[in-house]
Coordinates of C-alpha atoms in Angstrom, one line a residue:
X7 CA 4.7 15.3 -75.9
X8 CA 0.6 16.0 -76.4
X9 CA 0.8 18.1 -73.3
X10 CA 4.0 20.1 -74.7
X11 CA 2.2 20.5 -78.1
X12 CA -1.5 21.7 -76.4
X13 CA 0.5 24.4 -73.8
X14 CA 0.7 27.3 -76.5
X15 CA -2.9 27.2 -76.6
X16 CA -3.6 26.4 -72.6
X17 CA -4.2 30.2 -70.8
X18 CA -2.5 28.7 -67.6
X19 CA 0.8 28.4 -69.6
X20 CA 1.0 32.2 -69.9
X21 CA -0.6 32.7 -66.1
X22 CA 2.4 30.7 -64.5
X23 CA 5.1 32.1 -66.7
X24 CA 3.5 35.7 -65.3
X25 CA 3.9 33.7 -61.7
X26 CA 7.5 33.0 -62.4
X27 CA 8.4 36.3 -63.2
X28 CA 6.7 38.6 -61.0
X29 CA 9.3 38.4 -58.2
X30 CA 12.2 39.6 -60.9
X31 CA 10.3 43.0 -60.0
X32 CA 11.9 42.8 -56.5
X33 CA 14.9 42.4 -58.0
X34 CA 14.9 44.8 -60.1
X35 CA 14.1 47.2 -57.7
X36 CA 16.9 46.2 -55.7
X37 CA 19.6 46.5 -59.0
X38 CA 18.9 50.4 -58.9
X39 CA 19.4 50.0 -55.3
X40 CA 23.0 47.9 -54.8
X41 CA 23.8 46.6 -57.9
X42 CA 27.0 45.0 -56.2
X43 CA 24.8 42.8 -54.1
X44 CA 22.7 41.2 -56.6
X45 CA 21.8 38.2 -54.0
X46 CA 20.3 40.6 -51.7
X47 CA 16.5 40.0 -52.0
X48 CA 17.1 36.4 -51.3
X49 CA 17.9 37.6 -47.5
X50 CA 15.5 40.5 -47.9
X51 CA 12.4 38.3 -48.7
X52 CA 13.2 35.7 -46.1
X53 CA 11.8 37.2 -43.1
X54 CA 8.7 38.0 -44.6
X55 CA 7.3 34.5 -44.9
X56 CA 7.0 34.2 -41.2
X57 CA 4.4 36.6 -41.1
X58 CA 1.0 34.9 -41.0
X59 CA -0.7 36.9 -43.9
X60 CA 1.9 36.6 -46.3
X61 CA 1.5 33.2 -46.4
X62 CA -2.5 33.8 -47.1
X63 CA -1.3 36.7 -50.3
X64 CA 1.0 33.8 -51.4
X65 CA -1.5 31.4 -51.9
X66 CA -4.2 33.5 -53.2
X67 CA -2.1 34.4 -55.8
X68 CA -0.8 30.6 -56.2
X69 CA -4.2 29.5 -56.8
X70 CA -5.2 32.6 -59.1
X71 CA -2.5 31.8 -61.5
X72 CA -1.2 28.3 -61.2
X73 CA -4.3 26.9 -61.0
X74 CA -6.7 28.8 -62.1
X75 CA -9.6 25.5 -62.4
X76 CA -9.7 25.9 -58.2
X77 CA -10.1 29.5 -57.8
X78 CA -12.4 30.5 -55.4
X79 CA -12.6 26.9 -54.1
X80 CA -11.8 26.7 -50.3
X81 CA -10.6 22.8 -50.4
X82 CA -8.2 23.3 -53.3
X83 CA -4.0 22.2 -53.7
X84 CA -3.2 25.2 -52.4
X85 CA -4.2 27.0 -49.5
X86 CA -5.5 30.2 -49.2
X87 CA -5.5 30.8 -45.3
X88 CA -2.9 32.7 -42.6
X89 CA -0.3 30.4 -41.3
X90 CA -1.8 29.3 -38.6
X91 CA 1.5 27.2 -36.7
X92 CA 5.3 27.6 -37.2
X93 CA 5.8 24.8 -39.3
X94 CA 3.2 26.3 -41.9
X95 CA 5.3 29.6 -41.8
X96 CA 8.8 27.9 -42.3
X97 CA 7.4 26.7 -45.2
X98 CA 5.9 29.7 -46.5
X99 CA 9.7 31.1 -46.0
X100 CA 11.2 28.2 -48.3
X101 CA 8.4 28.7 -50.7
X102 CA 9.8 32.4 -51.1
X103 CA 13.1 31.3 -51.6
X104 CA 12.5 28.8 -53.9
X105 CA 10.4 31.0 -56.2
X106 CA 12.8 33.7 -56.3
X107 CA 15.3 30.7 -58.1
X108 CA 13.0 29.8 -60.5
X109 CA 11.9 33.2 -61.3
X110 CA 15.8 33.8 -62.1
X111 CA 15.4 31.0 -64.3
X112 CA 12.2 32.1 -66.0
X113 CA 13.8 35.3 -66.3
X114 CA 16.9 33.9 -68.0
X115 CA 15.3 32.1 -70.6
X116 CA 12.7 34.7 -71.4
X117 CA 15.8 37.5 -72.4
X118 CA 17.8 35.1 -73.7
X119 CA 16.7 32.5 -76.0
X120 CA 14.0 35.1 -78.0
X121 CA 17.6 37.2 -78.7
X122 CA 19.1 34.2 -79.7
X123 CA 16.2 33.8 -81.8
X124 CA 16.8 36.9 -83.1
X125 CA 20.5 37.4 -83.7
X126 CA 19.7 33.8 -85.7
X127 CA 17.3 35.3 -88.1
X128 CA 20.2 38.5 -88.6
X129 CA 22.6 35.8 -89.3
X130 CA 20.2 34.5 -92.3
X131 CA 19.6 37.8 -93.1
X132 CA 23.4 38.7 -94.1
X133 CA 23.6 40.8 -91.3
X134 CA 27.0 40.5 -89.4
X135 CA 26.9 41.1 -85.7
X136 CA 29.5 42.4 -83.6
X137 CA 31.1 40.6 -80.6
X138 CA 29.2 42.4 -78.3
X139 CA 25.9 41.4 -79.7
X140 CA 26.8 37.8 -80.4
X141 CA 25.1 35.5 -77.8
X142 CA 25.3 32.5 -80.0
X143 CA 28.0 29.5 -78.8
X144 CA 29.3 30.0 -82.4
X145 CA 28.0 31.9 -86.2
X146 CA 26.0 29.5 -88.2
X147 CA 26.0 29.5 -91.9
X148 CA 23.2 31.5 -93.2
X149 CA 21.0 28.6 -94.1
X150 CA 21.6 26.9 -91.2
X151 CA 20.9 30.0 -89.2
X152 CA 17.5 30.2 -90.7
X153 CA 16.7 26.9 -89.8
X154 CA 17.7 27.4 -86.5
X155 CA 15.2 30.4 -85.7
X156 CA 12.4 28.4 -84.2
X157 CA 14.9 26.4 -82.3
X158 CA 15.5 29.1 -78.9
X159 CA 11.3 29.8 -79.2
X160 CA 10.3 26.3 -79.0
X161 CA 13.0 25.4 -76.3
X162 CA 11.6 28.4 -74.8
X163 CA 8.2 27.2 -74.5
X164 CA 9.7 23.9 -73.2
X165 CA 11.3 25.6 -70.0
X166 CA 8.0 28.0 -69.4
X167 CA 6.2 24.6 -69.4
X168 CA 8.6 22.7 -67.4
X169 CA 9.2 25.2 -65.1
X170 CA 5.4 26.4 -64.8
X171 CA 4.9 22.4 -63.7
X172 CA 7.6 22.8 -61.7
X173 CA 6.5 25.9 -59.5
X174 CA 2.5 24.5 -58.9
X175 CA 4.2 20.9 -58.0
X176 CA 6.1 23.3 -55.6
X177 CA 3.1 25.3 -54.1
X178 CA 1.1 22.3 -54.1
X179 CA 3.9 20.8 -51.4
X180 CA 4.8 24.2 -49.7
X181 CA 1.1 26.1 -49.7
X182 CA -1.3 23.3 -49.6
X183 CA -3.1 22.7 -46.5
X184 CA -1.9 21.1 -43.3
X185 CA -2.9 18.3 -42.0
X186 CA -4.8 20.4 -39.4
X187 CA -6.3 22.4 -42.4
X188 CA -6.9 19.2 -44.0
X189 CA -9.0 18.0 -40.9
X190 CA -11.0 20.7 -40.7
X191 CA -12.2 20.3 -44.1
X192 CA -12.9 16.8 -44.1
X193 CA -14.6 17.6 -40.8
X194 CA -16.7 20.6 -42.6
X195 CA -17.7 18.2 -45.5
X196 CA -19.0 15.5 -43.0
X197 CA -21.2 17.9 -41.6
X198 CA -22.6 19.0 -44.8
X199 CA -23.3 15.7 -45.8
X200 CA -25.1 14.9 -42.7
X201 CA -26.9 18.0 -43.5
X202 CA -27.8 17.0 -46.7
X203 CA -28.9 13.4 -45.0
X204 CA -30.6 14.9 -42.4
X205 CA -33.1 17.3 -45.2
X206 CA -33.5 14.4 -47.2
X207 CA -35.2 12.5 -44.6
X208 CA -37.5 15.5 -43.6
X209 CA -38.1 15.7 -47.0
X210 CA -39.2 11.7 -47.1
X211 CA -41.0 12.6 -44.0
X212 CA -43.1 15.6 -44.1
X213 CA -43.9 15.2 -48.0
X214 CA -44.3 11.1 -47.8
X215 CA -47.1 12.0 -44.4
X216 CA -48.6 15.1 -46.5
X217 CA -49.0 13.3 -49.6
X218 CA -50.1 9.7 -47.4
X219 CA -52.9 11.7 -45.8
X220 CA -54.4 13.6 -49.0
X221 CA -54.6 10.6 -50.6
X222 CA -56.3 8.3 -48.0
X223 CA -58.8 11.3 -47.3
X224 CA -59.4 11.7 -51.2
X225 CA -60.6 8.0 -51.3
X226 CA -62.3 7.9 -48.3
X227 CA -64.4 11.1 -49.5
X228 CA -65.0 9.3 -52.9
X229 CA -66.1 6.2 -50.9
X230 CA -68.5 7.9 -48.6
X231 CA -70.8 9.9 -50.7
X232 CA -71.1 12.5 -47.9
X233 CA -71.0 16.1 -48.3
X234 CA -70.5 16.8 -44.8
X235 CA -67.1 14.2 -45.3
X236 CA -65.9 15.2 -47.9
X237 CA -66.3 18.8 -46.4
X238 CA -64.0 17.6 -43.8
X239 CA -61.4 15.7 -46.0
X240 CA -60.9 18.4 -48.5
X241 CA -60.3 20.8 -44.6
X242 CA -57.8 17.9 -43.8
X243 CA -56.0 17.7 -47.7
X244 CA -55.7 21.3 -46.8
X245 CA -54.1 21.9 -43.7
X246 CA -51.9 18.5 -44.4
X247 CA -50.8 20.4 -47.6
X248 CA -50.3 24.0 -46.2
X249 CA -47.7 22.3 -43.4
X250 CA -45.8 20.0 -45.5
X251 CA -45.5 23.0 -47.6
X252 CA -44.3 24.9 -44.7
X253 CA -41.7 22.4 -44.5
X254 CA -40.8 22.5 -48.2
X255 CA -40.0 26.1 -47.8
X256 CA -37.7 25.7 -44.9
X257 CA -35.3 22.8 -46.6
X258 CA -35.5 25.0 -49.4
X259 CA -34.0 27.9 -47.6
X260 CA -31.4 25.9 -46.1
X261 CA -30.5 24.6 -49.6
X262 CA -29.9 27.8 -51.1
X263 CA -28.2 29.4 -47.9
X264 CA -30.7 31.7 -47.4
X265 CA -29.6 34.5 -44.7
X266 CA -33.6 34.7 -43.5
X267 CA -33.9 32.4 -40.2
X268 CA -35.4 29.4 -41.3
X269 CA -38.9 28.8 -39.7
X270 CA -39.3 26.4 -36.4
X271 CA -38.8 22.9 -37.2
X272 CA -41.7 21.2 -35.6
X273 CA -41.4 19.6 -32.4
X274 CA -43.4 16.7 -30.2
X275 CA -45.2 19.7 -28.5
X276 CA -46.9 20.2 -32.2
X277 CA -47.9 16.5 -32.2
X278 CA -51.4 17.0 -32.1
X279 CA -50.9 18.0 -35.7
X280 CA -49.8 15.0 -36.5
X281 CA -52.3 13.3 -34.5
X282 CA -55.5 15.0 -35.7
X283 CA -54.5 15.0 -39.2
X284 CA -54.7 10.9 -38.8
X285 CA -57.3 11.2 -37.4
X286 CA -59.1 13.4 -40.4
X287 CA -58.0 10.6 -42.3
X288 CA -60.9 8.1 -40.6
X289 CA -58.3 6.0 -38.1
X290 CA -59.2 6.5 -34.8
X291 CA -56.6 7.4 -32.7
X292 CA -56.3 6.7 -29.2
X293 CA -52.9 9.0 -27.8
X294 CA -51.8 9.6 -24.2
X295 CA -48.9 11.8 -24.1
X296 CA -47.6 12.6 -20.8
X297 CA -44.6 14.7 -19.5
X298 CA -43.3 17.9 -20.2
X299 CA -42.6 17.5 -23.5
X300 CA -42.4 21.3 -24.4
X301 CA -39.1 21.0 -22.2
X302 CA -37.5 18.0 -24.0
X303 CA -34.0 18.7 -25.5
X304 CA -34.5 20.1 -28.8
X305 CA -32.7 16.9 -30.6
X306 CA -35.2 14.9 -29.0
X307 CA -38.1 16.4 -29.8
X308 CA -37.6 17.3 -33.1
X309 CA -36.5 13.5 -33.8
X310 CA -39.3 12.4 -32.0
X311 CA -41.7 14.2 -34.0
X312 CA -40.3 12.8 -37.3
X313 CA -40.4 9.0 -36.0
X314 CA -44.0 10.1 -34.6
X315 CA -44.9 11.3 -37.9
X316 CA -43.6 8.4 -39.9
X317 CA -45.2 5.9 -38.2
X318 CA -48.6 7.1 -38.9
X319 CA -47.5 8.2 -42.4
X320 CA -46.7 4.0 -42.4
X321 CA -49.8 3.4 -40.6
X322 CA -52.1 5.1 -43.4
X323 CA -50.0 3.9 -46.3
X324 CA -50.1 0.3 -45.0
X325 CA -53.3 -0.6 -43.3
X326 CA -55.8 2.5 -44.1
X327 CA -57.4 4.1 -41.0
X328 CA -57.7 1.5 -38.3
X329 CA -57.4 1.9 -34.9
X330 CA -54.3 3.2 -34.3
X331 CA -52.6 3.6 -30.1
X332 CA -50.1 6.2 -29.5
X333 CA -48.4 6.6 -26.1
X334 CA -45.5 9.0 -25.6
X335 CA -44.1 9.2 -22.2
X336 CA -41.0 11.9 -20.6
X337 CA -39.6 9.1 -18.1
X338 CA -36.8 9.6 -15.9
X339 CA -33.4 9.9 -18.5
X340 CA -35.2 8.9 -21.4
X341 CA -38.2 9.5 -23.7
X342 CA -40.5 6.6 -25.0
X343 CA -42.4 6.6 -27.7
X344 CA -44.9 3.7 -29.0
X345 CA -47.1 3.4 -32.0
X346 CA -49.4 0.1 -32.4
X347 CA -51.9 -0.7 -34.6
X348 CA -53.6 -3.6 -36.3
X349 CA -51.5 -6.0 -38.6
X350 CA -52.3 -5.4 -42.6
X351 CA -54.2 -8.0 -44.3
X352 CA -51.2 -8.6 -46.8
X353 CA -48.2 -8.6 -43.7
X354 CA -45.5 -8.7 -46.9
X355 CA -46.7 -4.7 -47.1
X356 CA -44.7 -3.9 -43.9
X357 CA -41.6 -6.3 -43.5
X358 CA -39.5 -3.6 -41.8
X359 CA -36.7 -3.1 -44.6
X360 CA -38.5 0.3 -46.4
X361 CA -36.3 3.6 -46.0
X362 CA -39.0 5.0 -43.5
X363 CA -38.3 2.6 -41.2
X364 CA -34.9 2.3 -41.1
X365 CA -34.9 5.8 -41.0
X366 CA -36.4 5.7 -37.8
X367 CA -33.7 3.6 -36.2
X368 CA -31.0 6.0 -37.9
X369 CA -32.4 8.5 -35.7
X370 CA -32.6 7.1 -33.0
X371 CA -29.0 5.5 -33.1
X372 CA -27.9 9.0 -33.8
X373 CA -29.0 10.4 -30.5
X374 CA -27.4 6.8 -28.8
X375 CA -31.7 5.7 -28.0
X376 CA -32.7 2.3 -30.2
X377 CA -35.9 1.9 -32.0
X378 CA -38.0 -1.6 -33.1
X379 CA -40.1 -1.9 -35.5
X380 CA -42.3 -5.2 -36.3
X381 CA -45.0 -7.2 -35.5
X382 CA -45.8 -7.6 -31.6
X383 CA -48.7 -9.9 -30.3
X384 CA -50.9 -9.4 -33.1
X385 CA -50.1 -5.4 -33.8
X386 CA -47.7 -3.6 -35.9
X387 CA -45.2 -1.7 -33.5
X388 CA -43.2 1.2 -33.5
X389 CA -41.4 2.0 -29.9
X390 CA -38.5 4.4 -29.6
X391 CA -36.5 5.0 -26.7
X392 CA -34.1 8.6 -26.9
X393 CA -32.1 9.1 -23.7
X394 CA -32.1 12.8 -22.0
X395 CA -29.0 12.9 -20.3
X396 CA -26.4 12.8 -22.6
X397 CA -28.4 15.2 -24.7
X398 CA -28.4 18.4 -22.4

């Protein structure tokens, strides 16, 4: 009953009524045609819905005016794409029958209750009508008949409504998405949301190392006293900064969509970056990388560069710049990748639950390799291991 009383003031009530009646222009075409063969278009309409495109027009124009909220929206009720199998076009074909039923409908009601309406108020006016204008059952009294005015309007409204809920329920069934459709959206959303997963941990990465670093240098430069240091720390800060903004402006562009490429994510064969901005830092870094890792499979190296790069990140935050061993090896199927360094004095600081190190199993689970993290004899370990085969 709220609904009922709220649809004179709801804009989709008068968009679906238009819906309802449009197709009552085809047959009205077809009355100056053969006005003998009024059920004509019914036939006439028929083959058209097995035409892919029609089905594409019919649900553009579904969405536009029975529900307006989706417009635009590729994952709405009703879909707005070819038919792509038969089954999506015999539908389309019932969905043009039915509509031309309930447009006769709309169409009836619309003429003939506001006359009704009409030949009600001349009634209360004095006014007799002739039998040719009398669509009323019977001839009220006068009073009566002007109580009875509103009567055809609001029953009017009543069918626009029901029959407006009517035709969307309708379109939702016969022009919403297959299951194939249906698939391929729920497919496209997974991938965004890996997206979005996958930018959020770059993010942790490249900003959590960049802001790791400055901060370590700032102290140590405070600590030392030494111009010549702190010459150096601020050059570190610097470069440390400019790349992880470099990075910044990448996620950014793929945020937005941006149609400029996106510039090179960064790869193991930049990892003396990586390694001499630790080293800026004061930890002394002992790396031996070996293989050709500017050939590694471009999943593999750029995942291998971000659990490279938050290992140290966790090495700086954690224990400060100690002594830190880094040995990267291109094996035969498989890259390994090891990180040790000196246990904290507090081991509670690195218990192996924080978000950078399970985000360094995620990735390597994701490209079916395995990662530990923990202590091992004495050190703090990071060791990766990403297969090659399965990735070319």
């Amino acid at each position: 009953m709220y609904r009922l009383l709220r649809a004179p003031l709801r804009g989709v009530t008068y968009s679906r009524w238009l819906h309802l009646l449009i197709p009552i222009l085809i047959v009205s075409i077809w009355m100056f045609i053969e006005p003998a063969w009024p059920w004509m278009p019914a036939l006439i309409v028929a083959p058209f819905g097995l035409v892919p495109w029609v089905r594409l027009a019919e649900g553009l124009q579904a969405q536009f005016l029975l529900t307006p909220q989706e417009r635009g929206r590729h994952d709405g009720s009703i879909s707005t794409a070819p038919s792509a199998r038969w089954g999506d076009r015999w539908r389309t074909v019932a969905w043009l029958e039915i509509r031309l039923v309930l447009a006769g409908a709309a169409m009836l009601a619309t003429v003939w209750l506001p006359v009704m309406a009409l030949e009600l108020a001349l009634t209360g006016a004095g006014r007799d009508l002739g039998s040719d204008d009398v669509l009323l059952p019977f001839v009220p009294p006068r009073w009566a008949a002007l109580l009875l005015v509103p009567v055809p309007l609001v029953l009017l409204l009543v069918i626009v409504v029901l029959l407006g809920e009517a035709v969307t329920a309708i379109a939702t069934r016969l022009l919403g998405p297959s299951a194939a459709e249906r698939l391929s959206a729920l497919e496209a959303r997974t991938e965004q949301l890996l997206e979005r997963t996958r930018i959020a941990r770059e993010l942790h990465d490249s900003i959590g190392h960049a802001l790791t670093v400055a901060v370590v240098q700032a102290g140590a430069a405070r600590a030392a006293g030494d111009p010549e240091f702190t010459e150096r720390a601020l050059c570190a800060i610097e470069e440390t900064g400019r790349a992880a903004m470099e990075d910044l402006e990448r996620v950014l562009m793929v945020l937005r969509e941006s149609a400029q490429p996106p510039s090179q994510r960064p790869t193991l064969a930049d990892a003396d970056r990586l390694l001499e901005s630790a080293r800026a830092s004061g930890a002394p870094v002992d790396a031996e990388l070996s293989g050709p890792l500017e050939k590694l499979p471009g999943p593999v190296t750029r995942e291998g560069y971000r659990i490279l790069q938050e290992a140290l990140t966790n090495v700086l935050r954690h224990s400060g710049p100690v002594p830190v061993r880094v040995r990267i090896e291109v094996a035969v199927g498989r890259l390994d990748l090891e990180v040790t360094n000196p246990l904290p004095t507090e081991p509670t600081l690195m218990t192996g639950r924080g978000s950078g190190l399970r985000g360094i199993r995620e990735r390597a689970a994701l490209l079916g390799g395995e990662a530990q993290t923990g202590p091992h004899e004495g050190n703090w370990r990071v060791r990766a291991r990403l297969p090659l085969e399965r990735i070319r």
